[in-house]
Amino acid sequence: MDIRPIALIITAAAQTCLLVYAQLINAIRESDKDVVAFFAFGNSDGTEITNVHVFPDAPTLERHMAVIREKMGLLPGELTSVLELMEPLGVQVYGAPGGQAAAMDQGMKDDGVPFTGKERYLGGFCLADLRT
């Protein structure tokens, strides 16, 4: 099996992001069961939040995009609502997302959000892989 995981690390201003994140967690927990990890971490003064999202492969990320589009009303072509809610400060992408995720990334890049990361997957494992 050719698994190519994708990890997204998104840092944002924490203004209203925490409220949206709670809604997003509930939507994903109910409808997006194949996501490997979906975590949020905040700095000590509560001004920034960093989200770590890990997907086992590109199809899972595409399903995830469909869930956030359906449950949260977030569309890749219309990022105004996303940027109002979470003011992205930077994004790290590990792996090579395509489709809707790439479209959303491009929208943020076009708005000047800094992107870094590595697209070439070299190998590794996830303990969740051992359960299948």
CSV table of C-alpha atoms in Angstrom, one decimal:
chain,number,residue,atom,x,y,z
A,1,MET,CA,0.0,0.0,0.0
A,2,ASP,CA,1.4,3.4,-1.0
A,3,ILE,CA,0.7,5.7,2.0
A,4,ARG,CA,1.7,9.3,1.7
A,5,PRO,CA,0.7,11.1,4.9
A,6,ILE,CA,0.0,14.8,5.1
A,7,ALA,CA,0.6,17.0,8.1
A,8,LEU,CA,-0.6,20.6,8.4
A,9,ILE,CA,0.6,22.9,11.1
A,10,ILE,CA,-1.3,26.2,11.2
A,11,THR,CA,-0.5,29.1,13.6
A,12,ALA,CA,-3.1,31.8,14.0
A,13,ALA,CA,-4.1,34.7,16.2
A,14,ALA,CA,-6.3,33.3,18.9
A,15,GLN,CA,-9.0,36.0,18.9
A,16,THR,CA,-12.1,34.0,18.0
A,17,CYS,CA,-10.2,30.9,16.8
A,18,LEU,CA,-10.9,29.0,20.0
A,19,LEU,CA,-14.7,29.2,19.6
A,20,VAL,CA,-14.5,28.1,16.0
A,21,TYR,CA,-12.0,25.3,16.9
A,22,ALA,CA,-14.4,23.8,19.4
A,23,GLN,CA,-17.1,23.7,16.7
A,24,LEU,CA,-14.6,22.2,14.2
A,25,ILE,CA,-13.5,19.5,16.7
A,26,ASN,CA,-17.1,18.4,17.2
A,27,ALA,CA,-17.8,18.3,13.5
A,28,ILE,CA,-14.6,16.3,12.8
A,29,ARG,CA,-15.1,13.9,15.7
A,30,GLU,CA,-18.5,13.0,14.4
A,31,SER,CA,-18.0,13.0,10.6
A,32,ASP,CA,-14.2,12.6,9.9
A,33,LYS,CA,-13.2,9.4,11.6
A,34,ASP,CA,-10.0,8.7,9.5
A,35,VAL,CA,-8.1,11.8,10.6
A,36,VAL,CA,-5.0,10.5,12.4
A,37,ALA,CA,-4.5,13.6,14.7
A,38,PHE,CA,-6.3,16.9,15.2
A,39,PHE,CA,-4.7,18.9,18.0
A,40,ALA,CA,-4.5,22.6,19.1
A,41,PHE,CA,-1.9,24.2,21.3
A,42,GLY,CA,-1.9,27.8,22.7
A,43,ASN,CA,0.9,30.1,23.9
A,44,SER,CA,1.0,31.1,27.5
A,45,ASP,CA,-0.6,34.6,27.0
A,46,GLY,CA,-3.5,33.2,24.9
A,47,THR,CA,-2.7,35.3,21.8
A,48,GLU,CA,-1.7,32.5,19.4
A,49,ILE,CA,-3.0,29.0,18.7
A,50,THR,CA,-1.2,26.3,16.7
A,51,ASN,CA,-3.2,23.5,15.1
A,52,VAL,CA,-1.6,20.2,14.2
A,53,HIS,CA,-3.6,18.1,11.7
A,54,VAL,CA,-2.4,14.8,10.4
A,55,PHE,CA,-4.0,12.8,7.6
A,56,PRO,CA,-2.9,9.3,6.5
A,57,ASP,CA,-3.3,10.1,2.8
A,58,ALA,CA,-4.6,12.7,0.3
A,59,PRO,CA,-8.1,11.1,0.0
A,60,THR,CA,-8.6,11.5,3.7
A,61,LEU,CA,-7.6,15.1,3.5
A,62,GLU,CA,-10.1,15.6,0.7
A,63,ARG,CA,-12.8,14.1,2.8
A,64,HIS,CA,-11.8,16.3,5.6
A,65,MET,CA,-12.1,19.4,3.3
A,66,ALA,CA,-15.6,18.2,2.4
A,67,VAL,CA,-16.5,17.9,6.1
A,68,ILE,CA,-15.3,21.4,7.0
A,69,ARG,CA,-17.1,22.8,3.9
A,70,GLU,CA,-20.3,21.0,4.8
A,71,LYS,CA,-20.3,21.4,8.6
A,72,MET,CA,-18.5,24.7,9.0
A,73,GLY,CA,-19.4,26.5,5.7
A,74,LEU,CA,-15.7,27.0,4.9
A,75,LEU,CA,-15.1,27.0,1.1
A,76,PRO,CA,-11.6,27.1,-0.5
A,77,GLY,CA,-12.6,29.8,-2.9
A,78,GLU,CA,-14.1,32.0,-0.2
A,79,LEU,CA,-11.6,32.4,2.5
A,80,THR,CA,-12.9,35.7,3.8
A,81,SER,CA,-14.8,34.0,6.7
A,82,VAL,CA,-11.8,31.9,7.6
A,83,LEU,CA,-9.4,34.8,7.7
A,84,GLU,CA,-11.8,36.9,9.8
A,85,LEU,CA,-12.1,34.1,12.3
A,86,MET,CA,-8.5,32.9,12.6
A,87,GLU,CA,-6.0,35.4,11.1
A,88,PRO,CA,-3.4,32.8,10.0
A,89,LEU,CA,0.2,33.8,10.9
A,90,GLY,CA,1.9,30.9,9.2
A,91,VAL,CA,1.4,27.4,7.7
A,92,GLN,CA,3.7,24.4,7.5
A,93,VAL,CA,2.7,21.7,5.1
A,94,TYR,CA,4.4,18.3,5.2
A,95,GLY,CA,3.4,16.1,2.2
A,96,ALA,CA,1.7,17.1,-1.0
A,97,PRO,CA,-2.0,18.1,-0.6
A,98,GLY,CA,-4.1,18.4,-3.8
A,99,GLY,CA,-7.6,19.2,-4.7
A,100,GLN,CA,-9.6,21.4,-2.3
A,101,ALA,CA,-6.8,21.6,0.3
A,102,ALA,CA,-4.4,22.9,-2.3
A,103,ALA,CA,-7.0,25.5,-3.4
A,104,MET,CA,-7.4,26.7,0.2
A,105,ASP,CA,-3.7,26.8,0.6
A,106,GLN,CA,-3.3,28.9,-2.6
A,107,GLY,CA,-5.9,31.3,-1.3
A,108,MET,CA,-4.0,31.9,1.9
A,109,LYS,CA,-0.7,32.2,0.0
A,110,ASP,CA,-2.4,34.8,-2.3
A,111,ASP,CA,-3.4,36.7,0.9
A,112,GLY,CA,0.2,36.8,2.0
A,113,VAL,CA,0.2,34.0,4.6
A,114,PRO,CA,3.8,32.6,4.9
A,115,PHE,CA,4.0,28.9,4.0
A,116,THR,CA,6.9,26.5,4.7
A,117,GLY,CA,7.3,22.7,4.8
A,118,LYS,CA,8.5,19.7,2.9
A,119,GLU,CA,6.5,17.9,0.2
A,120,ARG,CA,8.6,14.8,-0.3
A,121,TYR,CA,7.6,11.9,2.0
A,122,LEU,CA,10.6,9.9,3.1
A,123,GLY,CA,9.0,7.3,5.3
A,124,GLY,CA,7.9,6.5,8.8
A,125,PHE,CA,5.0,5.0,10.6
A,126,CYS,CA,2.0,5.8,12.8
A,127,LEU,CA,0.8,3.6,15.6
A,128,ALA,CA,-2.7,3.9,14.1
A,129,ASP,CA,-1.3,2.0,11.1
A,130,LEU,CA,-0.8,-1.0,13.3
A,131,ARG,CA,-4.5,-1.3,14.2
A,132,THR,CA,-5.5,-1.9,10.6
